[in-house]
């Protein structure tokens, strides 16, 4: 999965010990939206009109080797629209978008609860 330019800059900053906001249990969010614009590494947010960021479920994110796993549960009154895109962020608004995936996941209706789990493996 391609990563954003902003995340590449984040990795460089973190590698040099510069101050960054971690993608940890306090800050990480999975965002979903209804945008269908093709991915571009220069994007810094979801592209849809409707978008919603949700914090991590208890115990997430996790890491095994170079694979990170993020998981959020979207409750019955949250993100009730067509999910066509998703991404991982380190803030409830603004911040750094790690990645963005354009993918039709269906339409979440009021009264339903959806869980989105994202695994990202960094490789060379």
PDB file of C-alpha atoms in Angstrom:
ATOM      1  CA  UNK A   1       0.000   0.000   0.000  1.00  0.00           C
ATOM      2  CA  UNK A   2       1.456   3.373  -0.945  1.00  0.00           C
ATOM      3  CA  UNK A   3       2.226   5.857   1.786  1.00  0.00           C
ATOM      4  CA  UNK A   4       1.875   9.625   1.658  1.00  0.00           C
ATOM      5  CA  UNK A   5       4.674  12.125   1.203  1.00  0.00           C
ATOM      6  CA  UNK A   6       3.700  13.591   4.578  1.00  0.00           C
ATOM      7  CA  UNK A   7       4.337  10.209   6.214  1.00  0.00           C
ATOM      8  CA  UNK A   8       7.737   9.905   4.506  1.00  0.00           C
ATOM      9  CA  UNK A   9       8.623  13.290   6.018  1.00  0.00           C
ATOM     10  CA  UNK A  10       7.275  12.078   9.393  1.00  0.00           C
ATOM     11  CA  UNK A  11       9.579   9.023   9.242  1.00  0.00           C
ATOM     12  CA  UNK A  12      12.587  11.192   8.409  1.00  0.00           C
ATOM     13  CA  UNK A  13      11.798  13.539  11.295  1.00  0.00           C
ATOM     14  CA  UNK A  14      11.299  10.675  13.743  1.00  0.00           C
ATOM     15  CA  UNK A  15      14.547   9.046  12.590  1.00  0.00           C
ATOM     16  CA  UNK A  16      16.482  12.203  13.441  1.00  0.00           C
ATOM     17  CA  UNK A  17      14.814  12.582  16.829  1.00  0.00           C
ATOM     18  CA  UNK A  18      12.746  15.583  15.809  1.00  0.00           C
ATOM     19  CA  UNK A  19       9.476  16.143  17.634  1.00  0.00           C
ATOM     20  CA  UNK A  20       6.570  14.307  15.977  1.00  0.00           C
ATOM     21  CA  UNK A  21       3.119  13.163  17.070  1.00  0.00           C
ATOM     22  CA  UNK A  22       3.209   9.381  17.386  1.00  0.00           C
ATOM     23  CA  UNK A  23       0.687   7.023  15.815  1.00  0.00           C
ATOM     24  CA  UNK A  24       0.028   5.514  19.259  1.00  0.00           C
ATOM     25  CA  UNK A  25      -3.081   4.524  21.226  1.00  0.00           C
ATOM     26  CA  UNK A  26      -3.702   8.138  22.257  1.00  0.00           C
ATOM     27  CA  UNK A  27      -3.317   9.746  18.841  1.00  0.00           C
ATOM     28  CA  UNK A  28      -3.943   7.194  16.079  1.00  0.00           C
ATOM     29  CA  UNK A  29      -7.208   7.344  14.156  1.00  0.00           C
ATOM     30  CA  UNK A  30      -8.719   5.461  11.252  1.00  0.00           C
ATOM     31  CA  UNK A  31     -10.586   7.819   8.982  1.00  0.00           C
ATOM     32  CA  UNK A  32     -13.310   6.802   6.537  1.00  0.00           C
ATOM     33  CA  UNK A  33     -14.888   8.883   3.807  1.00  0.00           C
ATOM     34  CA  UNK A  34     -17.039   8.827   0.711  1.00  0.00           C
ATOM     35  CA  UNK A  35     -14.419  10.178  -1.718  1.00  0.00           C
ATOM     36  CA  UNK A  36     -13.526   8.357  -4.927  1.00  0.00           C
ATOM     37  CA  UNK A  37     -10.632  10.533  -6.125  1.00  0.00           C
ATOM     38  CA  UNK A  38      -7.623   8.382  -7.025  1.00  0.00           C
ATOM     39  CA  UNK A  39      -4.823   8.217  -4.459  1.00  0.00           C
ATOM     40  CA  UNK A  40      -1.969  10.687  -4.770  1.00  0.00           C
ATOM     41  CA  UNK A  41       0.994  10.649  -2.398  1.00  0.00           C
ATOM     42  CA  UNK A  42       0.635  14.435  -1.982  1.00  0.00           C
ATOM     43  CA  UNK A  43      -2.830  14.138  -0.382  1.00  0.00           C
ATOM     44  CA  UNK A  44      -2.999  15.117   3.282  1.00  0.00           C
ATOM     45  CA  UNK A  45      -6.624  14.168   4.065  1.00  0.00           C
ATOM     46  CA  UNK A  46      -9.482  12.035   2.820  1.00  0.00           C
ATOM     47  CA  UNK A  47     -11.068  13.474  -0.296  1.00  0.00           C
ATOM     48  CA  UNK A  48     -14.798  12.949   0.262  1.00  0.00           C
ATOM     49  CA  UNK A  49     -17.516  15.308   1.403  1.00  0.00           C
ATOM     50  CA  UNK A  50     -18.418  12.999   4.284  1.00  0.00           C
ATOM     51  CA  UNK A  51     -15.505  11.841   6.425  1.00  0.00           C
ATOM     52  CA  UNK A  52     -15.061  10.672   9.985  1.00  0.00           C
ATOM     53  CA  UNK A  53     -12.008   9.789  12.109  1.00  0.00           C
ATOM     54  CA  UNK A  54     -12.301   7.297  14.944  1.00  0.00           C
ATOM     55  CA  UNK A  55      -9.796   6.568  17.727  1.00  0.00           C
ATOM     56  CA  UNK A  56      -8.283   3.174  18.403  1.00  0.00           C
ATOM     57  CA  UNK A  57      -9.980   0.265  20.093  1.00  0.00           C
ATOM     58  CA  UNK A  58      -8.388  -0.794  23.375  1.00  0.00           C
ATOM     59  CA  UNK A  59      -5.052  -2.520  22.792  1.00  0.00           C
ATOM     60  CA  UNK A  60      -4.416  -0.916  19.394  1.00  0.00           C
ATOM     61  CA  UNK A  61      -2.310  -0.100  17.544  1.00  0.00           C
ATOM     62  CA  UNK A  62      -0.009  -3.084  17.710  1.00  0.00           C
ATOM     63  CA  UNK A  63       3.255  -3.948  15.972  1.00  0.00           C
ATOM     64  CA  UNK A  64       4.807  -7.259  15.005  1.00  0.00           C
ATOM     65  CA  UNK A  65       8.107  -6.843  13.205  1.00  0.00           C
ATOM     66  CA  UNK A  66       7.480  -4.196  10.559  1.00  0.00           C
ATOM     67  CA  UNK A  67       3.695  -4.733  10.488  1.00  0.00           C
ATOM     68  CA  UNK A  68       1.455  -2.263  12.303  1.00  0.00           C
ATOM     69  CA  UNK A  69      -2.194  -3.067  13.030  1.00  0.00           C
ATOM     70  CA  UNK A  70      -4.784  -0.371  13.694  1.00  0.00           C
ATOM     71  CA  UNK A  71      -8.413  -1.070  14.653  1.00  0.00           C
ATOM     72  CA  UNK A  72     -11.402   1.201  15.287  1.00  0.00           C
ATOM     73  CA  UNK A  73     -15.045   0.429  16.016  1.00  0.00           C
ATOM     74  CA  UNK A  74     -17.559   2.814  14.467  1.00  0.00           C
ATOM     75  CA  UNK A  75     -20.734   2.886  16.579  1.00  0.00           C
ATOM     76  CA  UNK A  76     -24.353   3.053  15.502  1.00  0.00           C
ATOM     77  CA  UNK A  77     -24.442   6.845  15.135  1.00  0.00           C
ATOM     78  CA  UNK A  78     -20.956   7.279  13.595  1.00  0.00           C
ATOM     79  CA  UNK A  79     -19.894   7.527   9.936  1.00  0.00           C
ATOM     80  CA  UNK A  80     -23.287   6.602   8.482  1.00  0.00           C
ATOM     81  CA  UNK A  81     -22.534   7.106   4.796  1.00  0.00           C
ATOM     82  CA  UNK A  82     -20.926   5.214   1.917  1.00  0.00           C
ATOM     83  CA  UNK A  83     -17.363   4.186   2.743  1.00  0.00           C
ATOM     84  CA  UNK A  84     -15.249   4.592  -0.412  1.00  0.00           C
ATOM     85  CA  UNK A  85     -11.910   5.540   1.153  1.00  0.00           C
ATOM     86  CA  UNK A  86      -9.978   5.128   4.362  1.00  0.00           C
ATOM     87  CA  UNK A  87      -6.691   6.224   5.872  1.00  0.00           C
ATOM     88  CA  UNK A  88      -4.656   6.212   9.083  1.00  0.00           C
ATOM     89  CA  UNK A  89      -3.963   9.484  10.912  1.00  0.00           C
ATOM     90  CA  UNK A  90      -2.165  10.684  14.049  1.00  0.00           C
ATOM     91  CA  UNK A  91      -4.744  13.303  15.068  1.00  0.00           C
ATOM     92  CA  UNK A  92      -8.501  13.782  15.264  1.00  0.00           C
ATOM     93  CA  UNK A  93      -8.146  16.556  12.669  1.00  0.00           C
ATOM     94  CA  UNK A  94      -5.160  17.750  10.691  1.00  0.00           C
ATOM     95  CA  UNK A  95      -2.035  15.853  11.678  1.00  0.00           C
ATOM     96  CA  UNK A  96      -0.277  13.399   9.367  1.00  0.00           C
ATOM     97  CA  UNK A  97      -2.117  11.003   7.069  1.00  0.00           C
ATOM     98  CA  UNK A  98      -0.013   7.842   6.810  1.00  0.00           C
ATOM     99  CA  UNK A  99      -1.825   6.354   3.837  1.00  0.00           C
ATOM    100  CA  UNK A 100      -5.073   6.504   1.880  1.00  0.00           C
ATOM    101  CA  UNK A 101      -6.886   3.629   0.201  1.00  0.00           C
ATOM    102  CA  UNK A 102      -9.706   4.122  -2.298  1.00  0.00           C
ATOM    103  CA  UNK A 103     -11.917   1.072  -1.857  1.00  0.00           C
ATOM    104  CA  UNK A 104     -15.675   0.530  -1.756  1.00  0.00           C
ATOM    105  CA  UNK A 105     -16.544  -0.965   1.639  1.00  0.00           C
ATOM    106  CA  UNK A 106     -20.316  -0.444   1.442  1.00  0.00           C
ATOM    107  CA  UNK A 107     -22.781   1.917   3.068  1.00  0.00           C
ATOM    108  CA  UNK A 108     -22.914   2.002   6.862  1.00  0.00           C
ATOM    109  CA  UNK A 109     -26.450   2.621   8.123  1.00  0.00           C
ATOM    110  CA  UNK A 110     -27.614   4.083  11.411  1.00  0.00           C
ATOM    111  CA  UNK A 111     -27.970   1.385  14.024  1.00  0.00           C
ATOM    112  CA  UNK A 112     -25.095  -0.721  12.704  1.00  0.00           C
ATOM    113  CA  UNK A 113     -21.627  -1.049  14.209  1.00  0.00           C
ATOM    114  CA  UNK A 114     -18.643  -1.610  11.918  1.00  0.00           C
ATOM    115  CA  UNK A 115     -15.085  -2.553  12.850  1.00  0.00           C
ATOM    116  CA  UNK A 116     -12.259  -1.562  10.507  1.00  0.00           C
ATOM    117  CA  UNK A 117      -8.865  -3.220  11.010  1.00  0.00           C
ATOM    118  CA  UNK A 118      -5.908  -1.991   8.974  1.00  0.00           C
ATOM    119  CA  UNK A 119      -2.545  -3.753   8.686  1.00  0.00           C
ATOM    120  CA  UNK A 120       0.359  -1.814   7.210  1.00  0.00           C
ATOM    121  CA  UNK A 121       3.718  -3.453   6.593  1.00  0.00           C
ATOM    122  CA  UNK A 122       6.751  -1.282   5.959  1.00  0.00           C
ATOM    123  CA  UNK A 123       9.206  -2.967   3.617  1.00  0.00           C
ATOM    124  CA  UNK A 124      12.291  -2.178   1.582  1.00  0.00           C
TER     125      UNK A 124
END
